[in-house]
Structures are given as structure tokens and as C-alpha cells.
PDB file of C-alpha atoms in Angstrom:
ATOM      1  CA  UNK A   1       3.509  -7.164  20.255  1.00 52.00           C
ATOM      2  CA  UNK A   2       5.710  -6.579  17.146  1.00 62.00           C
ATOM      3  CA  UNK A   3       4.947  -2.659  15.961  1.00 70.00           C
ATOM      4  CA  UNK A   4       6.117  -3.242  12.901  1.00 86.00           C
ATOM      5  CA  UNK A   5       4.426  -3.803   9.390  1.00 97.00           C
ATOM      6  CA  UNK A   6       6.270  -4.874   6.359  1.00 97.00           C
ATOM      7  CA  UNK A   7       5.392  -3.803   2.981  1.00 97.00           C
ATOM      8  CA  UNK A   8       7.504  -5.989   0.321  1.00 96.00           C
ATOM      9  CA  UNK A   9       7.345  -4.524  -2.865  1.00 96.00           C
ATOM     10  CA  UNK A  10       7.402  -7.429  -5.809  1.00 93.00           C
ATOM     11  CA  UNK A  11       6.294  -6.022  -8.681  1.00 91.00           C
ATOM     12  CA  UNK A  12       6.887  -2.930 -10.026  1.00 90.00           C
ATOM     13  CA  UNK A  13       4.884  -2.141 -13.694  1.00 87.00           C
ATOM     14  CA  UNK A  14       4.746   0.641 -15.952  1.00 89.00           C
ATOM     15  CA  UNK A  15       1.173   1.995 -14.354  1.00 89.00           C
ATOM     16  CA  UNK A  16       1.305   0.109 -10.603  1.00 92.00           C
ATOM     17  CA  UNK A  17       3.718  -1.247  -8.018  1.00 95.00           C
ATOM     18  CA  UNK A  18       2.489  -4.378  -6.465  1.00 95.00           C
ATOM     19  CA  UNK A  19       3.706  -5.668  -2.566  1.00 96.00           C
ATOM     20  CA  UNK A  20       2.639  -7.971   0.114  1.00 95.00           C
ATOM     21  CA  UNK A  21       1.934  -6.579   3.402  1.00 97.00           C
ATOM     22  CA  UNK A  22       2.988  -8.924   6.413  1.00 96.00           C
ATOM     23  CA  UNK A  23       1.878  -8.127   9.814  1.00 96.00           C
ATOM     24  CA  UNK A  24       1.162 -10.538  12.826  1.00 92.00           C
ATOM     25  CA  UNK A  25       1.494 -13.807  10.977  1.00 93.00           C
ATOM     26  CA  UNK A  26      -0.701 -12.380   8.213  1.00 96.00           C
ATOM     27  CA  UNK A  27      -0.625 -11.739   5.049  1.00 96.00           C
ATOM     28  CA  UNK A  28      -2.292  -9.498   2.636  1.00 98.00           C
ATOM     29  CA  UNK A  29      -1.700  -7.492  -0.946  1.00 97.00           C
ATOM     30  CA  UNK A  30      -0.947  -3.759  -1.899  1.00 98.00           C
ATOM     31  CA  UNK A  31      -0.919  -1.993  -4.662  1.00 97.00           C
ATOM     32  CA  UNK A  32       0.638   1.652  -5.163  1.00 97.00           C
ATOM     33  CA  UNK A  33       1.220   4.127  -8.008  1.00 96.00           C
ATOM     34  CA  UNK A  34       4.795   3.504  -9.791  1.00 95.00           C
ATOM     35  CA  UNK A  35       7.908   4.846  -8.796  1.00 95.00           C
ATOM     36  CA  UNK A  36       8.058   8.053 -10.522  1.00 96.00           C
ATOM     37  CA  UNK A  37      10.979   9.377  -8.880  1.00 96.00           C
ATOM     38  CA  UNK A  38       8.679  10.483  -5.924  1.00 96.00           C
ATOM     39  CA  UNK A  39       7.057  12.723  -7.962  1.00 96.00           C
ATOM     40  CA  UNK A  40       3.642  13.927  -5.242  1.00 95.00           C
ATOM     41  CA  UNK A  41       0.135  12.622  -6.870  1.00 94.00           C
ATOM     42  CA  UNK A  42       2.028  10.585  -8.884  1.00 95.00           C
ATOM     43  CA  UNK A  43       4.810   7.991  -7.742  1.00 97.00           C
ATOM     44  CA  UNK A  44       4.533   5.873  -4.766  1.00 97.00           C
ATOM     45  CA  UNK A  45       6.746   6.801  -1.937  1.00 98.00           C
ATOM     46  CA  UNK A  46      10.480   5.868  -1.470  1.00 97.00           C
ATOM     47  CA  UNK A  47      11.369   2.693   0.070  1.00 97.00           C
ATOM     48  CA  UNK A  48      11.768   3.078   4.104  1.00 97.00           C
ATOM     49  CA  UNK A  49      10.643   3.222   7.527  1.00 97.00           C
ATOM     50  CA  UNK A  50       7.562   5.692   8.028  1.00 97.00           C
ATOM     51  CA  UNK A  51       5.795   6.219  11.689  1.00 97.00           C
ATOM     52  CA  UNK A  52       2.079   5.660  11.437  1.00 97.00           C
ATOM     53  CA  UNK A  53      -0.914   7.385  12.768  1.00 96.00           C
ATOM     54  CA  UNK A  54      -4.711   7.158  12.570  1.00 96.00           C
ATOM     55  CA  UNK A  55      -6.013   9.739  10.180  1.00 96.00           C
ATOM     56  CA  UNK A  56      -9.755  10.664   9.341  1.00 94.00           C
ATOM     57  CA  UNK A  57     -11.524  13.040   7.161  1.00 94.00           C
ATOM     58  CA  UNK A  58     -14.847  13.053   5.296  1.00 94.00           C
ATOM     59  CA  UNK A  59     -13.113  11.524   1.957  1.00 92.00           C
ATOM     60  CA  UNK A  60     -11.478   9.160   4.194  1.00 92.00           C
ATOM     61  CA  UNK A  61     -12.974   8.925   7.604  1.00 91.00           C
ATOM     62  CA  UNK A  62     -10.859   5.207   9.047  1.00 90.00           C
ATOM     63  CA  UNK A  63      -7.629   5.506   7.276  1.00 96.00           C
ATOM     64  CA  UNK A  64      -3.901   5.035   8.585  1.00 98.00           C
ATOM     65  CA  UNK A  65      -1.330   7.933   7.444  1.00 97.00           C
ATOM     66  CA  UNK A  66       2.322   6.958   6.406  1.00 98.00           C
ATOM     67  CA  UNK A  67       4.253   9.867   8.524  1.00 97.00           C
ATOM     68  CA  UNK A  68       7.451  11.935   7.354  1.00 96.00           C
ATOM     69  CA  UNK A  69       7.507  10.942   4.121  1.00 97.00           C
ATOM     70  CA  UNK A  70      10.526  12.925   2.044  1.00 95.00           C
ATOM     71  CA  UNK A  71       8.742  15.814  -0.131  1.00 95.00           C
ATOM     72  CA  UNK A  72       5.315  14.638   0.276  1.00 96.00           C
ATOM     73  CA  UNK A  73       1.812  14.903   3.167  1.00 94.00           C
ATOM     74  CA  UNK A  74      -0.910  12.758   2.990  1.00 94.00           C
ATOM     75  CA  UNK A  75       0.142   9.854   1.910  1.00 97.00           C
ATOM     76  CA  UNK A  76      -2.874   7.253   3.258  1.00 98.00           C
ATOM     77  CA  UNK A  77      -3.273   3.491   3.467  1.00 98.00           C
ATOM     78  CA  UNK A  78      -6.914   3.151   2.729  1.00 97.00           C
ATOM     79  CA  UNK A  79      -9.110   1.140   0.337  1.00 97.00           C
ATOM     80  CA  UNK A  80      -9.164   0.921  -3.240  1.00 96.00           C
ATOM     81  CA  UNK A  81      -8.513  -1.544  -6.039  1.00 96.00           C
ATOM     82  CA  UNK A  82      -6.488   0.220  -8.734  1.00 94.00           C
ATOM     83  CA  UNK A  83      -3.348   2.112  -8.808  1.00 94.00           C
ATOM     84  CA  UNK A  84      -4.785   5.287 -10.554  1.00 90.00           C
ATOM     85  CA  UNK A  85      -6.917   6.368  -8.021  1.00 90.00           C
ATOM     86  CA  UNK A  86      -4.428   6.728  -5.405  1.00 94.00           C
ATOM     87  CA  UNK A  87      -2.123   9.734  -5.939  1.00 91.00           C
ATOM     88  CA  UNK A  88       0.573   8.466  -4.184  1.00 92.00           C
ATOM     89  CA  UNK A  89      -1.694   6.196  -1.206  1.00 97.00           C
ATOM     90  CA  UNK A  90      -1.526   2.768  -0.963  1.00 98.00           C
ATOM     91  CA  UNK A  91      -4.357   0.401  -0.524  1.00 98.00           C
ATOM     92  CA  UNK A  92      -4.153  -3.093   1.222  1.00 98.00           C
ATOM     93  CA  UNK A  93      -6.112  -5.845  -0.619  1.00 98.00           C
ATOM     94  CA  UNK A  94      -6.767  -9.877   0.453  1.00 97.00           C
ATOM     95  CA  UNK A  95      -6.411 -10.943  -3.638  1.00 96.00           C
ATOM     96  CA  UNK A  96      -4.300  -9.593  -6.402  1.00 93.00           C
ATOM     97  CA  UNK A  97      -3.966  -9.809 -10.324  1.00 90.00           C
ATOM     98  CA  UNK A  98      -1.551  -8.751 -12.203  1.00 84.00           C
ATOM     99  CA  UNK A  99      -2.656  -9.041 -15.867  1.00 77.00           C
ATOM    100  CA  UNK A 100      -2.121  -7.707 -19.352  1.00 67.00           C
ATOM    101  CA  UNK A 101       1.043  -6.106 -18.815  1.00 65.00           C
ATOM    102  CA  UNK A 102       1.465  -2.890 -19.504  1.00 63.00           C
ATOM    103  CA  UNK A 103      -2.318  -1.311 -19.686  1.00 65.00           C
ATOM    104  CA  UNK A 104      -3.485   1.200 -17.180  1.00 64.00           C
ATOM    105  CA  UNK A 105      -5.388  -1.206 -15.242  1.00 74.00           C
ATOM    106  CA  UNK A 106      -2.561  -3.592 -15.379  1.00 78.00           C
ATOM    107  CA  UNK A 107      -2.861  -4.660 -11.870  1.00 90.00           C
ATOM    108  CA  UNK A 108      -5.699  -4.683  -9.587  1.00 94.00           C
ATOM    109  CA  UNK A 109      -6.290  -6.097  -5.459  1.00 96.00           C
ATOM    110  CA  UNK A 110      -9.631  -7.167  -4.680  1.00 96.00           C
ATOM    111  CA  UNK A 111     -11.518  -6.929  -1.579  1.00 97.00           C
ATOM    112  CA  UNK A 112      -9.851  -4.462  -0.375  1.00 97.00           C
ATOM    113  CA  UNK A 113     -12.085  -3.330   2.122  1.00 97.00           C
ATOM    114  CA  UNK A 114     -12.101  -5.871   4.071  1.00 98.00           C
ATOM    115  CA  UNK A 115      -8.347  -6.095   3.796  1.00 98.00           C
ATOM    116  CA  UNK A 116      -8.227  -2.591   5.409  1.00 97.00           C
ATOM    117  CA  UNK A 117     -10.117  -3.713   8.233  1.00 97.00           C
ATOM    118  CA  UNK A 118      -7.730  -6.543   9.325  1.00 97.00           C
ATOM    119  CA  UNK A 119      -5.106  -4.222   8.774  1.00 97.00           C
ATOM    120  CA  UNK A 120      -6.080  -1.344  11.112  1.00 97.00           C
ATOM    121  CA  UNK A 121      -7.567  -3.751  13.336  1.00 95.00           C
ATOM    122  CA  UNK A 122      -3.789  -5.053  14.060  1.00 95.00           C
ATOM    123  CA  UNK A 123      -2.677  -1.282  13.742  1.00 96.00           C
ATOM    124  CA  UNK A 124      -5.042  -0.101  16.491  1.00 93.00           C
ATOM    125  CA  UNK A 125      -3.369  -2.705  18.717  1.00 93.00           C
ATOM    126  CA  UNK A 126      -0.176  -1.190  18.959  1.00 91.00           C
ATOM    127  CA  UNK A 127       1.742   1.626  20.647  1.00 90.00           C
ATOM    128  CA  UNK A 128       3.506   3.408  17.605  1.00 92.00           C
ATOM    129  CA  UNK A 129       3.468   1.115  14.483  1.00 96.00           C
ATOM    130  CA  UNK A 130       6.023   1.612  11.806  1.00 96.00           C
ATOM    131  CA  UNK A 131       5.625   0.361   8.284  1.00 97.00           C
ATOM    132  CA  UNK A 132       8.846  -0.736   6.204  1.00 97.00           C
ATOM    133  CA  UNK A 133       8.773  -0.581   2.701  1.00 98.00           C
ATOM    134  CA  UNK A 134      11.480  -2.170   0.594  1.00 97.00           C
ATOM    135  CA  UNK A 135      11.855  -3.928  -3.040  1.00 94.00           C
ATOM    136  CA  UNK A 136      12.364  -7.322  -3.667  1.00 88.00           C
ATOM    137  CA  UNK A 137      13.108  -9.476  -6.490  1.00 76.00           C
ATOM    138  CA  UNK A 138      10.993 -11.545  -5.940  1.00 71.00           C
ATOM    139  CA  UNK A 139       9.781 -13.800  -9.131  1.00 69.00           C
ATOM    140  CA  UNK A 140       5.821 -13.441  -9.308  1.00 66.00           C
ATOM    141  CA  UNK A 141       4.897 -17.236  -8.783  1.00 69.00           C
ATOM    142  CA  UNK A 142       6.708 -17.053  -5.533  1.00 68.00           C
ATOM    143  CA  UNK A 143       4.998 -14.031  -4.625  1.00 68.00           C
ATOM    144  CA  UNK A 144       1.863 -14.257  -5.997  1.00 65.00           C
TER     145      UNK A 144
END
């Protein structure tokens, strides 16, 4: 079984950073904080290859965290649908829209609940999963 999990960043806003997430054949949506220079609580974290490791607490009791991470703890996939909330996390979704550039709520995934639960299903299959973050330039209608 492939360990690894691929996190292609494609669009990358003024308020949210958008990505697909390919795994197994599948396919789902992220969405992060911006890059801010990897500023903790407030950018999304540097493009790379992180360990990952089942984490649980009361706020977040069936989360994944992204390990080693340069200048920064606690970085979390787990659910949510806008970039604000995160604080540096990123959160797996099945849909995305990206819409009226440049507002807060610029970009949103939907259902992402669900989307976490495919997600750690795979993870919890596997000895060691990595996750690999890079950019692409990928134009949105190929992406989307």
C-alpha cells in the first residue's frame, strides 16, 4: 500500500490556499490559511514532506497531525470549511468554491466531514503515512 498522500496546492488567494488531496485513487479538496511566510496561527505550512500521526484531544478528538513542521506544533488535518478558522490546520473537503475573489470567505470546501472520514480511513491503513505538499500552477478549470 502506497504511504503516501499528496496535497497539490492550486490556488493560492489573498485570505485561503486551496489544494487537492490525492490518496489511493481518490480524490478530495483542502483548504489552508495563506502563505504568510510561515508565520504560526497564521500562514499555512511550507511546502514538503511531513510524517503523520493520529492525534486526539477534546477540541479535536479523530484528527491526523502533520509532524516536524519548521517553527511550528500542532498543525492538524481535521474538519472545517473556511480558511479562518484554522490557524495554520488544514481541512480536507469532497466540494470546493472559490468565489468572489478577494473577501475573507473567498474560498470555502464543503462536506468536509465526511471528507475527513475517507481520509483517515485510508490513513489508518498504513504503516507511517507521509503527506507531500507542493504548489502547482495549475489553471482553476483544470483543477477545479
Amino acid at each position: 500500500m502506497v504511504r503516501e498522500v499528496i496535497l497539490e496546492r492550486f490556488f493560492h488567494g489573498p485570505h485561503c490556499t486551496i489544494g487537492r488531496i490525492l490518496f489511493g485513487g481518490k480524490q478530495l479538496y483542502s483548504i489552508e490559511r495563506p502563505w504568510l511566510q510561515n508565520k504560526a496561527f497564521e500562514s499555512c505550512i511550507p511546502d514538503g514532506e511531513y510524517a503523520l500521526r493520529r492525534y486526539s484531544s477534546e477540541r479535536f478528538p479523530n484528527a491526523w497531525e502533520v509532524m516536524n513542521v519548521p517553527g511550528r506544533t500542532h498543525i492538524l488535518l481535521h474538519a472545517a470549511n473556511w480558511a479562518d478558522p484554522l490557524h495554520g490546520c488544514i481541512a480536507p473537503g469532497r466540494k470546493v468554491s472559490i468565489r468572489h475573489p478577494g473577501q475573507v470567505r473567498e474560498c470555502a470546501v464543503w462536506d468536509s466531514r465526511t471528507a475527513c472520514g475517507i481520509l483517515f480511513e485510508h490513513l489508518g491503513t498504513i504503516d507511517a503515512p507521509t503527506l507531500t505538499i507542493m504548489s502547482t500552477a495549475c489553471p482553476l478549470e483544470d483543477c477545479l
